[in-house]
mmCIF file with all atom_site columns, C-alpha atoms in Angstrom:
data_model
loop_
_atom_site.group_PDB
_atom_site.id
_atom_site.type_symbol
_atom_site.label_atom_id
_atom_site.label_alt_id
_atom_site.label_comp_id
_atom_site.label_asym_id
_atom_site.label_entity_id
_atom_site.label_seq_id
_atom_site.pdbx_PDB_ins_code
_atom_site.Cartn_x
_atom_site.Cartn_y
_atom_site.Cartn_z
_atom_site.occupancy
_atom_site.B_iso_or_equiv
_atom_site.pdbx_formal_charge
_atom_site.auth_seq_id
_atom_site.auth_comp_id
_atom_site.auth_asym_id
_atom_site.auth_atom_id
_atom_site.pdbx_PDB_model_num
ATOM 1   C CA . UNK A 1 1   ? 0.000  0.000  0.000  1.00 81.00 ? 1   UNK A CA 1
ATOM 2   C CA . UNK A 1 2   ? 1.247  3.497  -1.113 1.00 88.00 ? 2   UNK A CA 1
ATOM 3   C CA . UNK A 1 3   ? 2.079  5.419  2.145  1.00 95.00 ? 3   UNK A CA 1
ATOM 4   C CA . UNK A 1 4   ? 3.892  8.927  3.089  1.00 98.00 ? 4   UNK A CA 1
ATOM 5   C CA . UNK A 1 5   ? 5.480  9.874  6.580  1.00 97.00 ? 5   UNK A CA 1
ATOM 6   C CA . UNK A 1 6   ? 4.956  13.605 7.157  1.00 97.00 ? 6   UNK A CA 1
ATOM 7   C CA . UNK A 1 7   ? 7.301  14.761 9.653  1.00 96.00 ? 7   UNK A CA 1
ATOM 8   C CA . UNK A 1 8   ? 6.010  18.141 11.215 1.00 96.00 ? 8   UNK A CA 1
ATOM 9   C CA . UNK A 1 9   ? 7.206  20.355 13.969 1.00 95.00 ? 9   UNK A CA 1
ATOM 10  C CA . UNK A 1 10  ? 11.387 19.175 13.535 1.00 95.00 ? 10  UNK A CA 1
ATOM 11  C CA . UNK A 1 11  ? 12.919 19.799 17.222 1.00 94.00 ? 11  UNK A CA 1
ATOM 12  C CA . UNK A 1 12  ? 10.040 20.805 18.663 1.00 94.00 ? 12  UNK A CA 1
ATOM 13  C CA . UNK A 1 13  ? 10.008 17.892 20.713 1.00 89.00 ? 13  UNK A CA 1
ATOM 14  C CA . UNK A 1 14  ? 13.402 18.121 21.598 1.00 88.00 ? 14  UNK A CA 1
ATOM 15  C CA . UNK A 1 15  ? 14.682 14.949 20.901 1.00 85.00 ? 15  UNK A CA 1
ATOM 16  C CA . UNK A 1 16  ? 16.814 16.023 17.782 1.00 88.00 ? 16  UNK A CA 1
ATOM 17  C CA . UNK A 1 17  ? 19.046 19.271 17.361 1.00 92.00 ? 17  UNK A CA 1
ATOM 18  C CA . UNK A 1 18  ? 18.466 20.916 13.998 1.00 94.00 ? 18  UNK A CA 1
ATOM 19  C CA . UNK A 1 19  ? 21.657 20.070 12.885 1.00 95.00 ? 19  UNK A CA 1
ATOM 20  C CA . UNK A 1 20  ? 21.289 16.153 13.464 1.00 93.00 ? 20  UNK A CA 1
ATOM 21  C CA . UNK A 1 21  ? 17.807 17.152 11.779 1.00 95.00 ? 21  UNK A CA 1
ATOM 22  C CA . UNK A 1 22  ? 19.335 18.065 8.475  1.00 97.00 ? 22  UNK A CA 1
ATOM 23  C CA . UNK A 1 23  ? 21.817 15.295 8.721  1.00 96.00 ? 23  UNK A CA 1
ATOM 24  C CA . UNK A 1 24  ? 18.770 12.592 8.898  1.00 95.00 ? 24  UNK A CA 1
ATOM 25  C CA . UNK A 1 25  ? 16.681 14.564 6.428  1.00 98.00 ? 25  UNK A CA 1
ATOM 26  C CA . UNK A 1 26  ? 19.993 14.894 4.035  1.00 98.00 ? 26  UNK A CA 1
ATOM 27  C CA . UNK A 1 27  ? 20.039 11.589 3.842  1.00 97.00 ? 27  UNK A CA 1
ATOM 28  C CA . UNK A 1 28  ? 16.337 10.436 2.816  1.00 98.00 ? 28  UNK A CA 1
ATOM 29  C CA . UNK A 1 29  ? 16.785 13.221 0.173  1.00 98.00 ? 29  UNK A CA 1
ATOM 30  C CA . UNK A 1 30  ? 20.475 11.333 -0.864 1.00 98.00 ? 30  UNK A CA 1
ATOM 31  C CA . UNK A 1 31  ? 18.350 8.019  -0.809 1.00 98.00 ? 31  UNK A CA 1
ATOM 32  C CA . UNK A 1 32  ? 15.171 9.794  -3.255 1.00 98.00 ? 32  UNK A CA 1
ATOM 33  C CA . UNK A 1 33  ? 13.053 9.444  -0.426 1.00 98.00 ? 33  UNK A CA 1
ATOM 34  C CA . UNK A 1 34  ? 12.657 13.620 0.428  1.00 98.00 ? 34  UNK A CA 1
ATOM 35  C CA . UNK A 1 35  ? 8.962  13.871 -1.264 1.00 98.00 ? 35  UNK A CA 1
ATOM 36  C CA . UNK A 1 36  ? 8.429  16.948 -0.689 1.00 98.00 ? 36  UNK A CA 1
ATOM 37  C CA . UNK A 1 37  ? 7.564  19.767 1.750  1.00 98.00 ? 37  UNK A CA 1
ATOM 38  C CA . UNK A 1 38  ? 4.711  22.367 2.871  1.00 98.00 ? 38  UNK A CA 1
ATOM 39  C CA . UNK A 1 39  ? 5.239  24.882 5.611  1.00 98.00 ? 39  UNK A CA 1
ATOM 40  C CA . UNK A 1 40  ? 1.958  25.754 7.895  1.00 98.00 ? 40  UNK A CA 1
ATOM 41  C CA . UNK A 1 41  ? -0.533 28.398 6.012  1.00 98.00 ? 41  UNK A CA 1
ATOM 42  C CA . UNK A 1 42  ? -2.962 31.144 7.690  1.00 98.00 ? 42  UNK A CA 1
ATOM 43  C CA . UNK A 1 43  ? -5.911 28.621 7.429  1.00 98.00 ? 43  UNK A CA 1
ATOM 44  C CA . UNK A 1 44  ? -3.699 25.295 9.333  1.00 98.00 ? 44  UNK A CA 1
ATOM 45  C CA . UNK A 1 45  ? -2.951 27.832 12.235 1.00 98.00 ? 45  UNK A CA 1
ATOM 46  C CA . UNK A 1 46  ? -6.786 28.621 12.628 1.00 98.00 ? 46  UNK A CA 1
ATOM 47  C CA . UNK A 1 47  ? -7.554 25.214 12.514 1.00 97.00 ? 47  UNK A CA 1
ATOM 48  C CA . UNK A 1 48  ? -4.507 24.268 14.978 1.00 96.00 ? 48  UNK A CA 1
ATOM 49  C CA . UNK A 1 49  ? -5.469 27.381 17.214 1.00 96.00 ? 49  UNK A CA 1
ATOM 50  C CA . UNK A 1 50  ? -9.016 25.539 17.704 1.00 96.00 ? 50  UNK A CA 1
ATOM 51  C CA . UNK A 1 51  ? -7.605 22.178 18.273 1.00 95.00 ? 51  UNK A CA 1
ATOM 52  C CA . UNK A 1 52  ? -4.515 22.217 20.410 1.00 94.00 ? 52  UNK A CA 1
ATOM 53  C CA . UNK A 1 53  ? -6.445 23.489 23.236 1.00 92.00 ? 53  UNK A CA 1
ATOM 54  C CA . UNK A 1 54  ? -8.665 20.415 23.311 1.00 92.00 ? 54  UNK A CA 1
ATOM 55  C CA . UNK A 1 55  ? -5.533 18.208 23.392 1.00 86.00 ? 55  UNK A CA 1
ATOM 56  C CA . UNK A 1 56  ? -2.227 17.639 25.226 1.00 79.00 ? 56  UNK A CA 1
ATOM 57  C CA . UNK A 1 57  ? 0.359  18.432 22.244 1.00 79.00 ? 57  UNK A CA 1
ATOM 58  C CA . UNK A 1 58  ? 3.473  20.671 23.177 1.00 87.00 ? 58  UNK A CA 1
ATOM 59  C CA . UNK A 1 59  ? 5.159  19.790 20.047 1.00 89.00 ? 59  UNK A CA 1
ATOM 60  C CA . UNK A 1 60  ? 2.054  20.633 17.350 1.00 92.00 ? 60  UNK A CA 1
ATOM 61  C CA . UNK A 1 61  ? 1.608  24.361 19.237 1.00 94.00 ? 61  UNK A CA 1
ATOM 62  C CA . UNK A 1 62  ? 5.084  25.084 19.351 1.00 96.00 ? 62  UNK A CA 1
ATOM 63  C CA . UNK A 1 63  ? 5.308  24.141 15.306 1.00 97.00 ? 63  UNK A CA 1
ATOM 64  C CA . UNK A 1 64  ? 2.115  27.335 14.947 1.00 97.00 ? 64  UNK A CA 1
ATOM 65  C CA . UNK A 1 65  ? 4.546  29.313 17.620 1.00 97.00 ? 65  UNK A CA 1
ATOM 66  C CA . UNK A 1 66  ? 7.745  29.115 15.052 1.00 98.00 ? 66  UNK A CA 1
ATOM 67  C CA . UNK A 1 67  ? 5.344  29.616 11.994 1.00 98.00 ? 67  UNK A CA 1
ATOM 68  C CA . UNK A 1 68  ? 4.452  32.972 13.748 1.00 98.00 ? 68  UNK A CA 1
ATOM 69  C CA . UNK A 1 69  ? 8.236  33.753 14.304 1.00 97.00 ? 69  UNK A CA 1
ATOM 70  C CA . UNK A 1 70  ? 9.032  32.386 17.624 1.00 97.00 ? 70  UNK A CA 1
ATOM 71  C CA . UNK A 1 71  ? 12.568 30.880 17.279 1.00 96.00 ? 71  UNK A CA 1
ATOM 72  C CA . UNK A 1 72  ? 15.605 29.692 19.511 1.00 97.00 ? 72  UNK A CA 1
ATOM 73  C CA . UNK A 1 73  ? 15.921 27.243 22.251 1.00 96.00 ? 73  UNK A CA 1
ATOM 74  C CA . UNK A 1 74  ? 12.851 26.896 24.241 1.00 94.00 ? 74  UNK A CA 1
ATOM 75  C CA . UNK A 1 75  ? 12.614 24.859 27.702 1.00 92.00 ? 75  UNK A CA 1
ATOM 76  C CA . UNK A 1 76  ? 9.752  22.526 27.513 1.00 88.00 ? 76  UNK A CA 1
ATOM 77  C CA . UNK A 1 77  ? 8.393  19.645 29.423 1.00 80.00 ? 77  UNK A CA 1
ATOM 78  C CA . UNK A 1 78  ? 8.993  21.630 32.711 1.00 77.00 ? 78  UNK A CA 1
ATOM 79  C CA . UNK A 1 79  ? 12.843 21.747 31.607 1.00 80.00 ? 79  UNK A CA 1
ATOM 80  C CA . UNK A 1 80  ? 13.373 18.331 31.119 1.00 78.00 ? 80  UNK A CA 1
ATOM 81  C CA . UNK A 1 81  ? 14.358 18.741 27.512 1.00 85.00 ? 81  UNK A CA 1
ATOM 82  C CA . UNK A 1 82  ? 15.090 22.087 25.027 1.00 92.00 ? 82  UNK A CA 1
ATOM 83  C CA . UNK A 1 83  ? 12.985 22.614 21.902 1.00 94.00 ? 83  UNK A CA 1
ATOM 84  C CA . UNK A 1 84  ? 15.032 24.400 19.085 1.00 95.00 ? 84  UNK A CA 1
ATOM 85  C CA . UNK A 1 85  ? 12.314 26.386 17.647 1.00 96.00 ? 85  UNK A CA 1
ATOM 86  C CA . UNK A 1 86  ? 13.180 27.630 13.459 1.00 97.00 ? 86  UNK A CA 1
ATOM 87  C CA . UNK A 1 87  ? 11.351 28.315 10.886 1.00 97.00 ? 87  UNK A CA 1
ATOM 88  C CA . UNK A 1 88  ? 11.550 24.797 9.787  1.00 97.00 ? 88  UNK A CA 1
ATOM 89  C CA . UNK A 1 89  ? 9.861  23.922 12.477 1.00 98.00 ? 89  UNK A CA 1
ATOM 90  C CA . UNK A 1 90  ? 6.645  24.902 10.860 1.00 98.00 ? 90  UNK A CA 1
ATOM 91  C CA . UNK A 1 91  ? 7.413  22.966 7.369  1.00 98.00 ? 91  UNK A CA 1
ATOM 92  C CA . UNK A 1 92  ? 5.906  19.360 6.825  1.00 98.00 ? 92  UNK A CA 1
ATOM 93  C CA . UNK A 1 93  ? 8.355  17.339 5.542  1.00 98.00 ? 93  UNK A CA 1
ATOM 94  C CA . UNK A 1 94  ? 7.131  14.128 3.192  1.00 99.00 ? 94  UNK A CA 1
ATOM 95  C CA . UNK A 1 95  ? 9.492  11.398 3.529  1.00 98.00 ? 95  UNK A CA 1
ATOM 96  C CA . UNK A 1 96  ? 9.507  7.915  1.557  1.00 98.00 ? 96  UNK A CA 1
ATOM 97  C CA . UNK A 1 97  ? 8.567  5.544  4.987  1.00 96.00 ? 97  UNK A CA 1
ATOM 98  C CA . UNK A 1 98  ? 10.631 2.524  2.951  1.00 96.00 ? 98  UNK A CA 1
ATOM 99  C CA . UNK A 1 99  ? 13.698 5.379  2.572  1.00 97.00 ? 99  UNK A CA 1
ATOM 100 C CA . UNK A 1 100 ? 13.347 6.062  6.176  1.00 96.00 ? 100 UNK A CA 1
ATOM 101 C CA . UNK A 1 101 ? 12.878 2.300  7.219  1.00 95.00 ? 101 UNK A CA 1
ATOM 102 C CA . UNK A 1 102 ? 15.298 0.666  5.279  1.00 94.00 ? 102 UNK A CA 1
ATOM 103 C CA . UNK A 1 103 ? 18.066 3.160  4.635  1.00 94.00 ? 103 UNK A CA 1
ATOM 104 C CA . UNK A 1 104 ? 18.587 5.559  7.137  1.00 92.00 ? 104 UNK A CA 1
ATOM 105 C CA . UNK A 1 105 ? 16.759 4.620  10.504 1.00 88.00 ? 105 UNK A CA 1
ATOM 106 C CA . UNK A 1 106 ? 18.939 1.861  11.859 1.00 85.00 ? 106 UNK A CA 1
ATOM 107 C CA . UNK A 1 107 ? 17.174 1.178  14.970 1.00 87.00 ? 107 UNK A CA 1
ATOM 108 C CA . UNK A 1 108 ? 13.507 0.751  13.365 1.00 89.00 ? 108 UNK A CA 1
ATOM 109 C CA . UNK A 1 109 ? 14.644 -2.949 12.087 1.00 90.00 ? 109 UNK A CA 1
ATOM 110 C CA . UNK A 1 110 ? 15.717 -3.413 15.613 1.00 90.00 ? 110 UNK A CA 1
ATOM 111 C CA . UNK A 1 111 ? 12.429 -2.354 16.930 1.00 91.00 ? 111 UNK A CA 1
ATOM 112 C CA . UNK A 1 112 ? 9.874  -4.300 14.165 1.00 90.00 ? 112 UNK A CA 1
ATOM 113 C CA . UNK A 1 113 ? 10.433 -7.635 15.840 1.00 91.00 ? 113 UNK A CA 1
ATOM 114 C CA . UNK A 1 114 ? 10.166 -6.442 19.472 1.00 92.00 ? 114 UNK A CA 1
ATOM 115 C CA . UNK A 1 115 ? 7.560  -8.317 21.844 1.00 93.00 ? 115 UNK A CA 1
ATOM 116 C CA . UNK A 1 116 ? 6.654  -5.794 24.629 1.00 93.00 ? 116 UNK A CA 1
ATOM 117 C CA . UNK A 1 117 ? 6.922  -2.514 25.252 1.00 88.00 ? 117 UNK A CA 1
ATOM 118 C CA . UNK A 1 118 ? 10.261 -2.622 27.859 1.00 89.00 ? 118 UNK A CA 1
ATOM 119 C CA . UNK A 1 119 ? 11.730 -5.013 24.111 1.00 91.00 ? 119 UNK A CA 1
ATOM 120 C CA . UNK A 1 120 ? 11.891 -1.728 22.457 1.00 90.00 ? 120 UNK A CA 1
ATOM 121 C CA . UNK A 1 121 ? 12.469 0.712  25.337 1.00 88.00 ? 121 UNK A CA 1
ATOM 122 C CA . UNK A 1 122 ? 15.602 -1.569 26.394 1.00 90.00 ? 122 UNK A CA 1
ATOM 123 C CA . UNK A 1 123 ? 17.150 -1.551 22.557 1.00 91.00 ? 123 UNK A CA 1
ATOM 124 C CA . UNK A 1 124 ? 16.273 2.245  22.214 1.00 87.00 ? 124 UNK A CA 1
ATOM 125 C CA . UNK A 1 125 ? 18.395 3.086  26.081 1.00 87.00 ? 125 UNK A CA 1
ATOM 126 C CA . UNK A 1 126 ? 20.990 0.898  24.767 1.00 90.00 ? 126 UNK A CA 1
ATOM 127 C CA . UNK A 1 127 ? 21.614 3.046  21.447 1.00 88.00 ? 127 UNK A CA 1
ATOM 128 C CA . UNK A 1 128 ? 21.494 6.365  23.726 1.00 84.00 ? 128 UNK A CA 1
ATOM 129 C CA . UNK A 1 129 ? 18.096 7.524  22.154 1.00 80.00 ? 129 UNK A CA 1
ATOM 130 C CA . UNK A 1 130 ? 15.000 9.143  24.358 1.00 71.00 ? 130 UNK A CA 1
ATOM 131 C CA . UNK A 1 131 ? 11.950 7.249  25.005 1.00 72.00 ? 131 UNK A CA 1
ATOM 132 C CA . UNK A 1 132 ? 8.245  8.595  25.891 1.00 73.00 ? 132 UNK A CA 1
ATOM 133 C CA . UNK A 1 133 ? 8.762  5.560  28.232 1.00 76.00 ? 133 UNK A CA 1
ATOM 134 C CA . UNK A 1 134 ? 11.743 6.466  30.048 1.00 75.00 ? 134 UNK A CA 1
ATOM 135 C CA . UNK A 1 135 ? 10.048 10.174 30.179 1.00 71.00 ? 135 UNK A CA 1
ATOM 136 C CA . UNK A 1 136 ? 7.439  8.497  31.787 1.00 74.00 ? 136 UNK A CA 1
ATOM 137 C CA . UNK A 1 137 ? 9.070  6.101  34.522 1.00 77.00 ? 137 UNK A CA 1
ATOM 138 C CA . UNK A 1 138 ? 11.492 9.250  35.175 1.00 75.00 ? 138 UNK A CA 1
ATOM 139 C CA . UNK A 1 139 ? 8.735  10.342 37.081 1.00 69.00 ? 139 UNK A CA 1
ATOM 140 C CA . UNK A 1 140 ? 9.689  14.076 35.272 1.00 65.00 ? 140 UNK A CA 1
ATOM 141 C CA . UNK A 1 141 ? 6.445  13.964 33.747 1.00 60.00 ? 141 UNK A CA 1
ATOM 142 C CA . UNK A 1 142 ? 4.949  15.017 37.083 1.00 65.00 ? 142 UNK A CA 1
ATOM 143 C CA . UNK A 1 143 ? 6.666  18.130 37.085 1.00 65.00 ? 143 UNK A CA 1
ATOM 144 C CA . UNK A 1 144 ? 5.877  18.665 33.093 1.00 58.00 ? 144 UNK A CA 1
ATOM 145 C CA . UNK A 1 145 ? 2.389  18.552 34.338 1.00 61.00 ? 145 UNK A CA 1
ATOM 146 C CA . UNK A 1 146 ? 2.524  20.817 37.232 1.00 64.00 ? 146 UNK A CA 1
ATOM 147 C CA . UNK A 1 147 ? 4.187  23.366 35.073 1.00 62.00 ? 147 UNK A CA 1
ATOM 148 C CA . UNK A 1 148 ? 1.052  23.529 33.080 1.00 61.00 ? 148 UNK A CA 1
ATOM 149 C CA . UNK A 1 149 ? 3.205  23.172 29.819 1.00 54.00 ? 149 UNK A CA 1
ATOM 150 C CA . UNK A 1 150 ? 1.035  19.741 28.464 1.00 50.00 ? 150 UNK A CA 1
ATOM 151 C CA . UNK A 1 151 ? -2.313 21.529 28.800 1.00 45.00 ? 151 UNK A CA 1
#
């Protein structure tokens, strides 16, 4: 089945510096798998301005943030990790999922085959990469949510 991965918000999420961004993206594009890209227009930010209140996304406002000019290195999840906030940040970029499976992302072939939840968590704290699990057990979560940040 046909299928496109549309990556929007890069760093917002703090997981990824913008220069290990354009590495990763560099290479889908050196593989053909860079299918294009669209940056947020007047009518996504009303629609996102009606719909991130009703959710708990710090990664989807900061993306309408940058497209309004916000930029630099942002605290978020109550300082548990920095957001580097460009004007990229507010471009969807369409990747090739087979590019980014088979060609650049390493550890998503270690990850297909995994069994449980602490499988995948242990293979991605063994390669040095950030989990939403870890995040969670760290107990730092707590604070995110007492900062008011995730609402």
């Amino acid at each position: 089945m046909p299928s496109v991965l549309g990556v929007l918000g890069c760093c917002t999420d703090g997981e990824l510096t913008l220069n290990e961004f354009i590495e990763r993206l560099s290479l889908v594009a050196e593989y053909g798998g860079l299918l294009g890209a669209r940056g947020l227009t007047p009518e996504d930010l009303e629609l996102l301005d009606r719909v991130i209140p009703m959710t708990k996304t710090e990664s989807s406002a900061l993306a309408v943030r940058a497209a309004r000019g916000l930029r630099g290195k942002i605290q978020i999840r109550g300082g548990y990790r920095t957001a580097e906030l460009t004007p990229f940040s507010a471009v969807t970029f369409y990747l090739d999922p087979l590019v980014v499976f088979e060609r650049v992302n390493g550890i998503a072939k270690e990850l297909v085959n995994t069994e449980t939840i602490e499988d995948a968590d242990e293979i991605l704290r063994k390669a040095g990469l950030p989990s939403e699990l870890a995040f969670q057990r760290s107990g730092e979560w707590k604070k995110y949510l007492a900062s008011g940040a995730g609402t």
